[in-house]
Amino acid sequence: MIEIQDVTKRYGENAVVDNVSASIRKGGITSLIGPNGAGKSTLLGMMSRLLKMDEGVITVDGLDVNQTPGDQMARKLAILRQQNHFEARLTVEDLVTFGRFPYCKGRPTIEDKKFVDRAIEYMELGDLRYRFLHELSGGQQQRAFVSMVLAQDTEYLLLDEPLNNLDMRHSIAMMQQLRHIVNDFNKTVIIVLHDINFASWYSDDILAMRDGKVVYHAGPDVVITPQALLDLYDVEVTVETIQGKSVGVYYGAMTVATQRSTQPGND
Amino acid sequence: MLRSEPLPTASAAPRVILTPMVRLILIALVAAAMIVIFMTINSRGNWDFVLPFRGRKVLAIVVVAVAIAISTVVFQTITANRILTPSIMGFDALYMLVQTIAVFSLGGSRLLQVDPRLRFLVDVLVMVVFSGLLFWWLFIKSNRSLHMLVLIGIIFGTLFRSATNMLQRMIDPTDFAVLQDIGFASFNSVDPTLVGLGASIVVVMALIVAWRNRILDAMQLGRAPAISIGVDYSREVMIVLALTSILISVSTALVGPITFFGLLVAHLAYQTVGSSAHRYTVPAASCYAITFLVGGQLILEHVFNFNSSLSIMVEFVGGVLFILLLIRGNRK
């Protein structure tokens, strides 16, 4: 379980995450949704110890994310962000092997190599294994990075907008793979999503934020409703039930005059 | 976690003859050959004189080459950028400013009377403190974007150079001559007592880098992925910045401003060693640095009879090679 207790993050005077408390349950997919600048990525960043909070505490299974040694935390929780540009020439295999760093400190054993092999196979990267990352398309790179965090074999997986750069087919594949990982290995996935329908279709819980506060934290049937989406986005969304899932239709919707103060977006 | 399915039978590892290790050995052999040529060429007369005399020079060159190569590669790793070098950040200019201030306040003749070891240590200390403050402010405190950093570095460099120029116009001509001498990188006037001191500092730094080479590999992924796999990122950045400051200070205090070619040897290493792991790139860059400096000195002594400067040699040869590599890289 991830416990978020009275967490605040300020940039100057502006509280991007404003005294948030929530507890995210173990197992299942929890999506973070909300308009630009709501603080979703900032909250995820603090959970993953990339950002320091100004106030409050976040614990993962009782371990304070900022007090626990880095390598211990890295065996508990893995992070994947959208921008992963670097100049080093690495092959897919090199990258995935870095997922074993918390265990082997850069000297992979035979056991580590088995994890790497399986992670590569799981993301169907076998053919690209010895290719350099910079030769791959954005979607293929994205899958290589997911493969790396799979090799890391953590109970918790935090992903910041992993569907960016992915076309329809790969977006679906990504979400289905996450679903499988959660179902098969009882992992916990926490994911920032922009598309409310992906969130609705694949999440067990949705944590909806606006103006640095958590507005809803419930199942998709509660959050993906016209009233809740109006509260969140100031958009009048029609919600239909398709194949038993709530789906918002908003492409020609009316937008309502915005009620909130505009904050600089950081996500 | 993942199901224990049969292992994938997909594409087998490509067969490489020129593994990074083989390439590294070749690069090292070139450097060794260059040293042998330098030690033995045109040596008329007494070996008992020639070998220690040239050996001291070679030792100084190796110390400086290794210092520059290591500092550039690790600096580029932590900044996740392969264009930035410590010298772009205004380091050479800072060295000249420090020397100018010293001459300006003490006078050239009095400065030269000071024990060279003391001067060396004071130089290193001042540079480490200055650059440490600069790096700390730039990287840790204000966490600025990379473009901002480069811009600030260039502006600082210009500021240091202008201040140096201004002070140099105000001192008397003999002091100015002393400064000019300091300002040209040269291995001909290295104080032998300093070489041992510099060598031991560089050895310690090299051991630290060797000890942390796998962590440095992980740092290449950038901040977020490195933290995700358990690297204590800010601590490692501080270690590398301190290490870089010390290494550059040593090399600059030993022979003068010569860090310009760090960029060249680092890129040669990245392009030719066939791996981005530090256990290959750092030694390869060091060997290239040795090859270039020894080779440059060789040409300087035997072709130009000291009528040129080492910087010109190294920049000319290195620049041509670098452009060739770039063109070849584009064609692929």
PDB file of C-alpha atoms in Angstrom, chain B residues 60-230:
ATOM      1  CA  ALA B  60      54.043  14.631 -16.985  1.00  0.00           C
ATOM      2  CA  ILE B  61      52.236  14.112 -20.283  1.00  0.00           C
ATOM      3  CA  VAL B  62      50.589  10.909 -19.069  1.00  0.00           C
ATOM      4  CA  VAL B  63      49.434  12.570 -15.850  1.00  0.00           C
ATOM      5  CA  VAL B  64      47.894  15.493 -17.715  1.00  0.00           C
ATOM      6  CA  ALA B  65      46.387  13.296 -20.446  1.00  0.00           C
ATOM      7  CA  VAL B  66      44.722  10.954 -17.982  1.00  0.00           C
ATOM      8  CA  ALA B  67      43.437  13.849 -15.874  1.00  0.00           C
ATOM      9  CA  ILE B  68      41.848  15.550 -18.871  1.00  0.00           C
ATOM     10  CA  ALA B  69      40.385  12.359 -20.341  1.00  0.00           C
ATOM     11  CA  ILE B  70      38.816  11.146 -17.106  1.00  0.00           C
ATOM     12  CA  SER B  71      37.419  14.526 -16.143  1.00  0.00           C
ATOM     13  CA  THR B  72      35.840  15.111 -19.554  1.00  0.00           C
ATOM     14  CA  VAL B  73      34.206  11.680 -19.815  1.00  0.00           C
ATOM     15  CA  VAL B  74      32.723  11.659 -16.321  1.00  0.00           C
ATOM     16  CA  PHE B  75      31.646  15.294 -16.607  1.00  0.00           C
ATOM     17  CA  GLN B  76      29.784  14.452 -19.796  1.00  0.00           C
ATOM     18  CA  THR B  77      28.188  11.473 -18.088  1.00  0.00           C
ATOM     19  CA  ILE B  78      26.710  13.433 -15.222  1.00  0.00           C
ATOM     20  CA  THR B  79      25.580  16.329 -17.404  1.00  0.00           C
ATOM     21  CA  ALA B  80      24.083  13.761 -19.838  1.00  0.00           C
ATOM     22  CA  ASN B  81      25.548  15.828 -22.625  1.00  0.00           C
ATOM     23  CA  ARG B  82      28.388  15.154 -24.976  1.00  0.00           C
ATOM     24  CA  ILE B  83      29.110  18.702 -26.020  1.00  0.00           C
ATOM     25  CA  LEU B  84      29.722  20.165 -22.607  1.00  0.00           C
ATOM     26  CA  THR B  85      33.264  20.014 -21.314  1.00  0.00           C
ATOM     27  CA  PRO B  86      34.819  21.533 -18.237  1.00  0.00           C
ATOM     28  CA  SER B  87      36.757  23.927 -20.462  1.00  0.00           C
ATOM     29  CA  ILE B  88      33.599  25.205 -22.134  1.00  0.00           C
ATOM     30  CA  MET B  89      32.449  26.078 -18.651  1.00  0.00           C
ATOM     31  CA  GLY B  90      35.212  28.687 -18.517  1.00  0.00           C
ATOM     32  CA  PHE B  91      37.828  26.713 -16.635  1.00  0.00           C
ATOM     33  CA  ASP B  92      40.910  27.677 -18.612  1.00  0.00           C
ATOM     34  CA  ALA B  93      39.898  31.293 -18.397  1.00  0.00           C
ATOM     35  CA  LEU B  94      39.523  30.967 -14.650  1.00  0.00           C
ATOM     36  CA  TYR B  95      43.056  29.580 -14.375  1.00  0.00           C
ATOM     37  CA  MET B  96      44.515  32.550 -16.251  1.00  0.00           C
ATOM     38  CA  LEU B  97      42.545  34.954 -14.096  1.00  0.00           C
ATOM     39  CA  VAL B  98      43.848  33.347 -10.909  1.00  0.00           C
ATOM     40  CA  GLN B  99      47.440  33.535 -12.217  1.00  0.00           C
ATOM     41  CA  THR B 100      46.996  37.138 -13.301  1.00  0.00           C
ATOM     42  CA  ILE B 101      45.628  38.136  -9.942  1.00  0.00           C
ATOM     43  CA  ALA B 102      48.566  36.398  -8.261  1.00  0.00           C
ATOM     44  CA  VAL B 103      51.106  38.242 -10.437  1.00  0.00           C
ATOM     45  CA  PHE B 104      49.193  41.485 -10.081  1.00  0.00           C
ATOM     46  CA  SER B 105      49.126  41.372  -6.306  1.00  0.00           C
ATOM     47  CA  LEU B 106      52.509  39.749  -5.586  1.00  0.00           C
ATOM     48  CA  GLY B 107      54.572  40.773  -8.598  1.00  0.00           C
ATOM     49  CA  GLY B 108      56.045  38.336 -11.107  1.00  0.00           C
ATOM     50  CA  SER B 109      59.468  37.954  -9.558  1.00  0.00           C
ATOM     51  CA  ARG B 110      58.186  37.363  -6.055  1.00  0.00           C
ATOM     52  CA  LEU B 111      55.687  34.815  -7.353  1.00  0.00           C
ATOM     53  CA  LEU B 112      58.478  32.857  -9.012  1.00  0.00           C
ATOM     54  CA  GLN B 113      60.456  32.755  -5.768  1.00  0.00           C
ATOM     55  CA  VAL B 114      57.686  30.908  -3.967  1.00  0.00           C
ATOM     56  CA  ASP B 115      58.260  27.169  -3.521  1.00  0.00           C
ATOM     57  CA  PRO B 116      56.745  25.566  -6.656  1.00  0.00           C
ATOM     58  CA  ARG B 117      55.080  22.824  -4.631  1.00  0.00           C
ATOM     59  CA  LEU B 118      53.362  25.409  -2.484  1.00  0.00           C
ATOM     60  CA  ARG B 119      52.295  27.385  -5.547  1.00  0.00           C
ATOM     61  CA  PHE B 120      50.977  24.219  -7.139  1.00  0.00           C
ATOM     62  CA  LEU B 121      48.917  23.292  -4.103  1.00  0.00           C
ATOM     63  CA  VAL B 122      47.572  26.815  -3.732  1.00  0.00           C
ATOM     64  CA  ASP B 123      46.674  26.853  -7.449  1.00  0.00           C
ATOM     65  CA  VAL B 124      44.856  23.542  -7.146  1.00  0.00           C
ATOM     66  CA  LEU B 125      43.089  24.599  -3.985  1.00  0.00           C
ATOM     67  CA  VAL B 126      41.912  27.940  -5.360  1.00  0.00           C
ATOM     68  CA  MET B 127      40.695  26.342  -8.588  1.00  0.00           C
ATOM     69  CA  VAL B 128      38.886  23.559  -6.752  1.00  0.00           C
ATOM     70  CA  VAL B 129      37.141  26.019  -4.468  1.00  0.00           C
ATOM     71  CA  PHE B 130      36.196  28.351  -7.329  1.00  0.00           C
ATOM     72  CA  SER B 131      35.011  25.652  -9.682  1.00  0.00           C
ATOM     73  CA  GLY B 132      33.336  23.777  -6.863  1.00  0.00           C
ATOM     74  CA  LEU B 133      31.327  26.879  -6.014  1.00  0.00           C
ATOM     75  CA  LEU B 134      30.524  27.512  -9.653  1.00  0.00           C
ATOM     76  CA  PHE B 135      29.419  23.943 -10.357  1.00  0.00           C
ATOM     77  CA  TRP B 136      27.543  23.713  -7.109  1.00  0.00           C
ATOM     78  CA  TRP B 137      25.663  26.887  -7.839  1.00  0.00           C
ATOM     79  CA  LEU B 138      24.951  25.930 -11.413  1.00  0.00           C
ATOM     80  CA  PHE B 139      23.985  22.289 -10.958  1.00  0.00           C
ATOM     81  CA  ILE B 140      22.752  21.763  -7.459  1.00  0.00           C
ATOM     82  CA  LYS B 141      21.283  24.979  -6.248  1.00  0.00           C
ATOM     83  CA  SER B 142      19.568  26.438  -9.263  1.00  0.00           C
ATOM     84  CA  ASN B 143      18.925  23.252 -11.262  1.00  0.00           C
ATOM     85  CA  ARG B 144      18.885  25.118 -14.549  1.00  0.00           C
ATOM     86  CA  SER B 145      18.370  23.853 -18.036  1.00  0.00           C
ATOM     87  CA  LEU B 146      21.362  22.740 -20.016  1.00  0.00           C
ATOM     88  CA  HIS B 147      21.208  25.568 -22.532  1.00  0.00           C
ATOM     89  CA  MET B 148      21.209  28.017 -19.676  1.00  0.00           C
ATOM     90  CA  LEU B 149      24.277  26.294 -18.242  1.00  0.00           C
ATOM     91  CA  VAL B 150      26.245  26.498 -21.473  1.00  0.00           C
ATOM     92  CA  LEU B 151      25.303  30.130 -21.862  1.00  0.00           C
ATOM     93  CA  ILE B 152      26.346  30.951 -18.306  1.00  0.00           C
ATOM     94  CA  GLY B 153      29.602  29.053 -18.823  1.00  0.00           C
ATOM     95  CA  ILE B 154      30.446  31.024 -21.956  1.00  0.00           C
ATOM     96  CA  ILE B 155      29.582  34.316 -20.300  1.00  0.00           C
ATOM     97  CA  PHE B 156      31.714  33.465 -17.283  1.00  0.00           C
ATOM     98  CA  GLY B 157      34.571  32.545 -19.593  1.00  0.00           C
ATOM     99  CA  THR B 158      34.311  35.905 -21.345  1.00  0.00           C
ATOM    100  CA  LEU B 159      34.108  37.694 -18.015  1.00  0.00           C
ATOM    101  CA  PHE B 160      37.221  35.933 -16.719  1.00  0.00           C
ATOM    102  CA  ARG B 161      39.119  36.654 -19.942  1.00  0.00           C
ATOM    103  CA  SER B 162      38.142  40.335 -19.910  1.00  0.00           C
ATOM    104  CA  ALA B 163      39.160  40.708 -16.287  1.00  0.00           C
ATOM    105  CA  THR B 164      42.458  38.971 -17.106  1.00  0.00           C
ATOM    106  CA  ASN B 165      43.053  41.318 -20.037  1.00  0.00           C
ATOM    107  CA  MET B 166      42.319  44.351 -17.985  1.00  0.00           C
ATOM    108  CA  LEU B 167      44.714  43.349 -15.217  1.00  0.00           C
ATOM    109  CA  GLN B 168      47.405  42.427 -17.742  1.00  0.00           C
ATOM    110  CA  ARG B 169      47.268  45.918 -19.207  1.00  0.00           C
ATOM    111  CA  MET B 170      47.900  47.365 -15.805  1.00  0.00           C
ATOM    112  CA  ILE B 171      51.004  45.374 -14.846  1.00  0.00           C
ATOM    113  CA  ASP B 172      54.562  46.112 -15.950  1.00  0.00           C
ATOM    114  CA  PRO B 173      56.117  44.362 -18.979  1.00  0.00           C
ATOM    115  CA  THR B 174      58.343  41.939 -17.037  1.00  0.00           C
ATOM    116  CA  ASP B 175      55.397  40.665 -15.053  1.00  0.00           C
ATOM    117  CA  PHE B 176      53.482  40.400 -18.309  1.00  0.00           C
ATOM    118  CA  ALA B 177      56.214  38.204 -19.743  1.00  0.00           C
ATOM    119  CA  VAL B 178      55.931  35.899 -16.729  1.00  0.00           C
ATOM    120  CA  LEU B 179      52.189  35.628 -17.340  1.00  0.00           C
ATOM    121  CA  GLN B 180      52.615  34.927 -21.029  1.00  0.00           C
ATOM    122  CA  ASP B 181      54.895  32.079 -20.140  1.00  0.00           C
ATOM    123  CA  ILE B 182      52.283  30.643 -17.776  1.00  0.00           C
ATOM    124  CA  GLY B 183      49.556  31.098 -20.374  1.00  0.00           C
ATOM    125  CA  PHE B 184      51.092  28.746 -22.925  1.00  0.00           C
ATOM    126  CA  ALA B 185      50.658  25.101 -22.172  1.00  0.00           C
ATOM    127  CA  SER B 186      54.080  23.531 -22.238  1.00  0.00           C
ATOM    128  CA  PHE B 187      55.708  20.345 -21.102  1.00  0.00           C
ATOM    129  CA  ASN B 188      59.197  21.780 -21.452  1.00  0.00           C
ATOM    130  CA  SER B 189      59.132  23.682 -18.225  1.00  0.00           C
ATOM    131  CA  VAL B 190      57.312  21.279 -15.930  1.00  0.00           C
ATOM    132  CA  ASP B 191      58.814  21.209 -12.485  1.00  0.00           C
ATOM    133  CA  PRO B 192      59.910  17.603 -11.765  1.00  0.00           C
ATOM    134  CA  THR B 193      58.962  17.867  -8.102  1.00  0.00           C
ATOM    135  CA  LEU B 194      55.389  18.638  -9.103  1.00  0.00           C
ATOM    136  CA  VAL B 195      54.982  15.694 -11.446  1.00  0.00           C
ATOM    137  CA  GLY B 196      55.083  13.147  -8.622  1.00  0.00           C
ATOM    138  CA  LEU B 197      52.596  15.147  -6.605  1.00  0.00           C
ATOM    139  CA  GLY B 198      50.241  15.521  -9.569  1.00  0.00           C
ATOM    140  CA  ALA B 199      50.639  11.843 -10.476  1.00  0.00           C
ATOM    141  CA  SER B 200      49.616  10.669  -7.030  1.00  0.00           C
ATOM    142  CA  ILE B 201      46.524  12.885  -7.034  1.00  0.00           C
ATOM    143  CA  VAL B 202      45.519  11.614 -10.483  1.00  0.00           C
ATOM    144  CA  VAL B 203      46.068   7.991  -9.435  1.00  0.00           C
ATOM    145  CA  VAL B 204      43.740   8.435  -6.460  1.00  0.00           C
ATOM    146  CA  MET B 205      41.064  10.029  -8.654  1.00  0.00           C
ATOM    147  CA  ALA B 206      41.406   7.299 -11.274  1.00  0.00           C
ATOM    148  CA  LEU B 207      40.933   4.657  -8.588  1.00  0.00           C
ATOM    149  CA  ILE B 208      37.766   6.375  -7.394  1.00  0.00           C
ATOM    150  CA  VAL B 209      36.412   6.366 -10.961  1.00  0.00           C
ATOM    151  CA  ALA B 210      37.388   2.726 -11.447  1.00  0.00           C
ATOM    152  CA  TRP B 211      35.661   1.841  -8.192  1.00  0.00           C
ATOM    153  CA  ARG B 212      32.436   3.556  -9.282  1.00  0.00           C
ATOM    154  CA  ASN B 213      32.472   2.670 -12.965  1.00  0.00           C
ATOM    155  CA  ARG B 214      29.240   0.650 -12.899  1.00  0.00           C
ATOM    156  CA  ILE B 215      27.414   3.417 -11.075  1.00  0.00           C
ATOM    157  CA  LEU B 216      28.654   5.870 -13.698  1.00  0.00           C
ATOM    158  CA  ASP B 217      27.294   3.536 -16.380  1.00  0.00           C
ATOM    159  CA  ALA B 218      23.892   3.687 -14.731  1.00  0.00           C
ATOM    160  CA  MET B 219      24.087   7.496 -14.493  1.00  0.00           C
ATOM    161  CA  GLN B 220      24.200   7.643 -18.288  1.00  0.00           C
ATOM    162  CA  LEU B 221      20.511   6.805 -18.322  1.00  0.00           C
ATOM    163  CA  GLY B 222      19.744  10.238 -16.909  1.00  0.00           C
ATOM    164  CA  ARG B 223      18.378  11.312 -13.581  1.00  0.00           C
ATOM    165  CA  ALA B 224      14.955   9.655 -13.379  1.00  0.00           C
ATOM    166  CA  PRO B 225      15.936   6.180 -14.640  1.00  0.00           C
ATOM    167  CA  ALA B 226      19.094   6.245 -12.511  1.00  0.00           C
ATOM    168  CA  ILE B 227      17.093   7.001  -9.379  1.00  0.00           C
ATOM    169  CA  SER B 228      14.567   4.341 -10.368  1.00  0.00           C
ATOM    170  CA  ILE B 229      17.267   1.683 -10.330  1.00  0.00           C
ATOM    171  CA  GLY B 230      18.575   2.828  -6.984  1.00  0.00           C
TER     172      GLY B 230
END
